[in-house]
Amino acid sequence: MQLKDKVWIVTGAASGMGGACARMVVNNGGKVIIADINVRKGRQFAEDLGENALFLKTDVTSEDDAHQTVEDSINHFGRVDGLINCAALGVAEKILNKKSTHSLEHFSRVVQINLVGTFNMLKQVADKLKRNDVNADGERGVIINTASVAAFEGQIGQAAYSASKAGITGLTLPAARELARHGIRVMTIAPGLFETPLYEVLPESAKDTLGEMTPFPQRLGRPSEYAALAKQIVENPMLNGETIRLDGALRMPPK
Ligand SMILES: CCCCCCCCCCCCCC(=O)CC(=O)SCCNC(=O)CCNC(=O)[C@H](O)C(C)(C)COP(=O)(O)OP(=O)(O)OC[C@H]1O[C@@H](n2cnc3c(N)ncnc32)[C@H](O)[C@@H]1OP(=O)(O)O
Ligand SMILES: NC(=O)C1=CN([C@@H]2O[C@H](COP(=O)(O)OP(=O)(O)OC[C@H]3O[C@@H](n4cnc5c(N)ncnc54)[C@H](O)[C@@H]3O)[C@@H](O)[C@H]2O)C=CC1
């Protein structure tokens, strides 16, 4: 599938890697919906990107929000051709800690946003993609999800986050198998350590230390590098039903 003249919904696009994908879509002649809960950043970013971008306040955990965002996207740009799920919440909490045990509410919240939110958006968008005309490859749309290296080697304190991301990798193949008959591909990217606002809480020295964990290149990844892989996934019809690690050969230690 091409990006040009196509309409992409990107969740979490008010920031970080979702934002890089939104910029990539517009720079390649596409149109993008910035679907995020951060109204201030989302609106400003859409304004910066111009008429080919629209911000729609969207909580990915809300079925109503997801449905409305897809409807509003089609009403505004006339169609929808794909989805890039980047919205997520990171948390760091041990199962047994000095105070008590891992908050069940925190665990549920992380799974709700990261995994259930991904599925919620996937199913709502797929239900529209199936109505598209096929292209020369028989395709009607592409869905890209975001996991993490934490899906495979979660650190101490990442029970909730890693479980949510492993759920996304587990979702990828059955979703691709089911949606194949509709000409819809489903892929997942599992990033390593990338320089986004997720790490702004950390001092530069900590970010450098994190970057040094990556064998090569020995630095934090750039959101534009995530967006470059998303572009290749969209354009390469043989990429389907798989999770691709994008991590510079990083394998995270226990802590
Ligand atoms: C790499 C760090 C990134 C910064 C995290 C910022 C949030 C990021 C959110 C997620 C972003 C994800 C991005 C992504 O997808 C890629 C990655 O996954 S990057 C890797 C991210 N890594 C993490 O998020 C790690 C999360 N874990 C932690 O940060 C810590 O484990 C945690 C804060 C949960 C706990 O830290 P800890 O130092 O162990 O604090 P404690 O207070 O629990 O323990 C301190 C010390 O006290 C002793 N102790 C603890 N419990 C007890 C007890 N019950 N009895 C007696 N003594 C106890 C113990 O000695 C502890 O020290 P140890 O080091 O465990 O010996
Ligand atoms: N930064 C990193 O090192 C890594 C990030 N990832 C994943 O990459 C994706 C993007 O992360 P970053 O760009 O780093 O984070 P970020 O924090 O820069 O962006 C996340 C965006 O998601 C939005 N969001 C949060 N909850 C939402 C909800 N309920 N509904 C809609 N939007 C919501 C936030 O407002 C924010 O704009 C996430 O899925 C994250 O788990 C994976 C591995 C590493």
XYZ file of C-alpha atoms and ligand atoms in Angstrom:
365
model
C 0.000 0.000 0.000
C 1.162 3.563 -0.554
C 0.948 6.406 1.944
C 0.107 9.115 -0.584
C -3.538 10.193 -0.593
C -4.358 7.642 2.109
C -5.791 8.400 5.576
C -4.122 7.046 8.707
C -5.333 7.095 12.285
C -2.387 7.250 14.685
C -3.063 6.835 18.396
C -0.667 8.438 20.849
C 0.376 10.787 18.038
C 0.531 13.887 20.242
C 3.973 12.707 21.290
C 6.975 10.505 20.652
C 6.825 7.730 18.121
C 3.183 8.276 17.251
C 4.026 11.880 16.510
C 6.891 10.818 14.269
C 4.514 8.539 12.367
C 2.012 11.367 11.922
C 4.749 13.600 10.525
C 5.975 10.759 8.262
C 2.471 10.224 6.849
C 2.005 13.923 6.026
C 5.522 14.213 4.589
C 4.678 11.332 2.240
C 1.460 12.858 0.929
C -0.957 11.171 3.297
C -3.506 12.508 5.752
C -3.403 11.774 9.461
C -5.722 11.724 12.448
C -3.898 12.515 15.675
C -5.895 10.406 18.147
C -4.743 11.191 21.670
C -5.991 12.228 25.118
C -3.535 15.125 25.281
C -5.661 17.913 23.818
C -3.120 20.710 24.225
C -0.243 18.889 22.511
C -2.457 17.122 19.993
C -4.206 20.263 18.779
C -0.946 22.196 18.541
C 0.775 19.392 16.624
C -2.120 19.069 14.173
C -1.950 22.825 13.580
C 1.797 22.601 12.983
C 1.326 19.756 10.465
C -1.305 21.689 8.523
C -4.519 20.823 6.664
C -3.582 17.165 6.165
C -3.711 16.568 9.919
C -6.678 16.568 12.289
C -6.623 16.150 16.068
C -9.443 14.102 17.556
C -9.531 13.674 21.330
C -9.562 9.916 21.782
C -9.208 7.707 24.840
C -8.269 4.351 23.321
C -9.901 2.548 26.263
C -13.305 3.981 25.308
C -15.370 2.063 22.755
C -17.453 5.200 22.130
C -14.364 7.356 21.596
C -12.860 4.816 19.190
C -16.084 4.541 17.209
C -16.541 8.329 17.071
C -12.941 8.930 16.023
C -13.268 6.515 13.111
C -16.569 8.082 12.046
C -15.187 11.632 12.365
C -12.046 10.634 10.429
C -14.149 9.420 7.510
C -16.444 12.443 7.687
C -13.420 14.763 7.597
C -11.088 13.087 5.116
C -13.574 10.845 3.290
C -11.912 7.511 4.044
C -9.649 5.542 6.369
C -6.864 3.268 5.138
C -4.888 2.302 8.209
C -4.159 2.507 11.896
C -0.932 2.889 13.855
C -1.420 2.111 17.566
C 1.165 3.999 19.637
C -0.856 5.092 22.667
C 0.397 3.555 25.900
C 1.154 4.061 29.538
C 4.400 2.982 31.157
C 4.548 1.976 34.785
C 7.221 0.644 37.116
C 5.980 -1.319 40.128
C 7.118 -4.518 41.831
C 4.754 -7.411 42.570
C 5.973 -7.461 46.197
C 7.339 -4.149 47.448
C 8.201 -2.513 50.714
C 4.728 -1.120 51.228
C 2.527 -3.987 50.106
C 1.863 -5.670 46.770
C 1.446 -4.360 43.218
C -1.724 -2.338 42.960
C -4.330 -4.331 41.014
C -5.792 -1.043 39.803
C -2.410 -0.029 38.376
C -1.988 -3.418 36.693
C -5.483 -3.281 35.216
C -5.020 0.316 34.036
C -1.817 -0.482 32.162
C -3.374 -3.538 30.484
C -6.528 -1.544 29.725
C -4.688 1.256 27.946
C -1.910 -0.692 26.270
C -3.587 -4.002 25.309
C -7.330 -3.440 25.442
C -6.898 0.025 23.907
C -4.907 -1.475 21.039
C -7.610 -4.091 20.425
C -10.421 -1.541 20.734
C -8.916 0.666 18.015
C -7.949 -2.349 15.869
C -11.449 -3.775 15.736
C -13.159 -0.413 15.124
C -10.809 0.510 12.268
C -10.831 -3.000 10.742
C -14.631 -2.802 10.598
C -14.258 0.208 8.272
C -11.228 -1.012 6.295
C -13.184 -4.083 5.165
C -15.443 -1.743 3.152
C -12.553 -0.231 1.128
C -11.958 -1.103 -2.525
C -8.998 -3.451 -2.945
C -5.762 -2.152 -4.470
C -3.662 -4.042 -7.057
C -2.352 -6.305 -4.264
C -5.870 -7.077 -3.042
C -5.260 -4.923 0.033
C -7.873 -2.838 1.852
C -5.784 -1.575 4.783
C -2.869 -1.970 7.180
C -2.819 -1.985 10.994
C 0.443 -1.503 12.926
C 0.626 -2.043 16.691
C 3.401 -1.174 19.128
C 4.772 -3.658 21.640
C 8.219 -3.365 23.260
C 11.330 -5.406 23.940
C 9.740 -5.626 27.388
C 7.293 -8.123 25.830
C 10.201 -10.566 25.634
C 12.608 -9.645 28.454
C 10.655 -7.534 30.893
C 12.643 -6.067 33.734
C 11.996 -6.213 37.460
C 9.055 -3.920 38.051
C 7.553 -4.423 34.591
C 4.978 -7.146 35.306
C 2.063 -4.972 34.156
C 3.788 -3.259 31.256
C 5.438 -6.420 29.899
C 2.205 -8.393 30.202
C 0.379 -5.715 28.228
C 3.032 -5.691 25.506
C 3.281 -9.490 25.321
C -0.487 -9.466 24.843
C -0.059 -7.227 21.814
C 2.542 -9.523 20.261
C 0.189 -12.460 20.950
C -2.704 -10.631 19.288
C -0.795 -9.967 16.063
C -0.965 -13.358 14.317
C -4.604 -14.307 15.047
C -5.688 -10.817 14.002
C -3.686 -11.109 10.766
C -5.121 -14.571 10.103
C -8.725 -13.399 10.649
C -8.406 -10.150 8.702
C -6.531 -11.702 5.755
C -9.847 -12.545 4.064
C -10.640 -8.809 4.111
C -7.306 -7.806 2.621
C -6.113 -6.233 5.884
C -2.565 -6.783 7.167
C -1.654 -6.644 10.873
C 1.915 -6.078 12.110
C 3.567 -5.121 15.391
C 6.791 -3.235 16.077
C 8.681 -3.963 19.328
C 10.977 -0.994 19.943
C 14.016 -1.032 22.212
C 14.987 2.209 23.937
C 13.863 5.320 22.059
C 14.300 8.979 23.001
C 10.774 10.177 23.640
C 9.018 12.119 26.389
C 8.560 8.779 28.106
C 12.124 9.250 29.362
C 12.001 12.984 29.972
C 11.717 12.244 33.685
C 15.257 10.938 33.608
C 18.422 13.066 33.870
C 20.642 13.168 30.756
C 23.156 10.914 32.522
C 20.467 8.265 32.999
C 19.407 8.593 29.372
C 23.053 8.180 28.312
C 23.322 5.095 30.518
C 20.173 3.702 28.940
C 21.561 4.439 25.488
C 24.778 2.623 26.350
C 22.724 -0.520 27.045
C 22.156 -0.826 23.294
C 24.992 -2.711 21.528
C 24.826 -0.756 18.258
C 24.091 1.985 17.613
C 24.985 2.764 21.242
C 22.346 5.408 21.757
C 18.621 5.818 22.210
C 16.616 5.251 19.060
C 15.031 8.208 17.292
C 11.251 8.337 16.772
C 11.910 8.966 13.060
C 13.587 5.551 12.914
C 10.432 3.938 14.286
C 8.405 5.834 11.665
C 10.753 4.610 8.920
C 9.944 0.993 9.823
C 6.224 1.788 9.929
C 6.552 3.214 6.395
C 8.247 0.035 5.168
C 5.547 -2.131 6.765
C 2.847 -0.118 4.966
C 4.658 -0.374 1.633
C 5.725 -4.039 1.796
C 2.724 -6.382 1.335
C 4.706 -9.438 2.440
C 4.982 -8.107 6.003
C 2.049 -9.600 7.864
C 1.267 -11.303 11.182
C 4.672 -10.714 12.771
C 6.359 -8.658 15.481
C 9.552 -6.915 14.391
C 12.072 -5.914 17.065
C 13.623 -2.491 16.460
C 16.254 -2.440 19.183
C 19.903 -2.251 18.041
C 20.441 -5.798 19.385
C 19.395 -4.739 22.894
C 18.474 -7.576 25.238
C 17.365 -6.013 28.521
C 18.975 -7.214 31.763
C 16.775 -8.075 34.742
C 17.206 -4.537 36.084
C 15.497 1.617 32.581
C 14.770 2.538 33.523
C 13.729 3.357 32.787
C 13.087 4.372 33.724
C 11.686 3.965 34.039
C 10.730 5.131 33.813
C 9.343 4.605 33.559
C 9.318 3.899 32.221
C 8.027 3.207 32.004
C 8.172 2.125 30.974
C 8.801 2.608 29.694
C 8.945 1.440 28.792
C 9.699 1.766 27.546
C 9.932 0.454 26.872
O 8.979 -0.157 26.423
C 11.313 -0.105 26.838
C 11.654 -0.625 28.192
O 11.016 -1.503 28.718
S 12.956 0.202 28.932
C 13.153 -0.601 30.483
C 12.255 0.067 31.477
N 12.526 -0.506 32.746
C 11.689 -0.346 33.723
O 10.639 0.248 33.561
C 12.133 -0.923 35.043
C 11.019 -0.767 36.038
N 11.470 -1.142 37.401
C 11.938 -0.210 38.262
O 12.074 0.947 37.922
C 12.267 -0.700 39.664
O 12.365 -2.103 39.683
C 11.218 -0.263 40.707
C 11.127 1.249 40.754
C 9.874 -0.862 40.352
C 11.645 -0.801 42.056
O 12.961 -0.325 42.222
P 13.856 -0.776 43.467
O 15.164 -0.077 43.451
O 13.887 -2.247 43.527
O 13.071 -0.180 44.645
P 12.513 -0.919 45.843
O 12.020 0.168 46.742
O 11.512 -1.965 45.445
O 13.754 -1.675 46.430
C 14.955 -0.943 46.809
C 15.796 -1.869 47.580
O 15.136 -2.124 48.799
C 15.211 -3.494 49.081
N 13.913 -4.069 49.162
C 12.899 -3.938 48.267
N 11.841 -4.619 48.695
C 12.203 -5.166 49.875
C 11.548 -5.995 50.798
N 10.289 -6.392 50.586
N 12.233 -6.420 51.896
C 13.495 -6.008 52.090
N 14.198 -5.243 51.255
C 13.520 -4.840 50.174
C 15.952 -4.167 48.022
O 17.293 -4.348 48.447
C 15.947 -3.207 46.867
O 17.146 -3.189 46.204
P 17.495 -4.342 45.159
O 18.110 -3.642 44.014
O 16.190 -5.006 44.757
O 18.398 -5.272 45.891
N 10.094 5.205 24.280
C 10.542 3.974 24.322
O 11.718 3.688 24.631
C 9.642 2.839 23.992
C 8.284 3.025 23.747
N 7.532 1.917 23.395
C 6.125 2.077 23.034
O 6.039 3.017 21.968
C 4.752 3.640 21.994
C 4.922 5.134 21.955
O 5.617 5.470 23.138
P 6.376 6.867 23.274
O 6.255 7.617 21.991
O 7.702 6.583 23.843
O 5.515 7.506 24.422
P 4.940 8.969 24.650
O 4.650 9.029 26.121
O 5.829 9.968 24.022
O 3.551 8.950 23.827
C 2.493 8.184 24.272
C 1.227 8.925 23.876
O 0.105 8.115 24.213
C -0.910 8.970 24.707
N -1.863 8.208 25.513
C -1.674 7.680 26.744
N -2.794 7.074 27.169
C -3.726 7.227 26.179
C -5.069 6.821 26.015
N -5.718 6.171 26.998
N -5.700 7.147 24.860
C -5.058 7.835 23.884
N -3.782 8.254 23.976
C -3.129 7.942 25.119
C -0.173 10.029 25.503
O -0.957 11.188 25.676
C 1.051 10.264 24.617
O 0.828 11.311 23.713
C 4.077 3.135 23.277
O 3.219 2.049 22.929
C 5.239 2.605 24.125
O 4.834 1.584 25.012
C 8.052 0.649 23.315
C 9.372 0.459 23.573
C 10.260 1.523 23.924
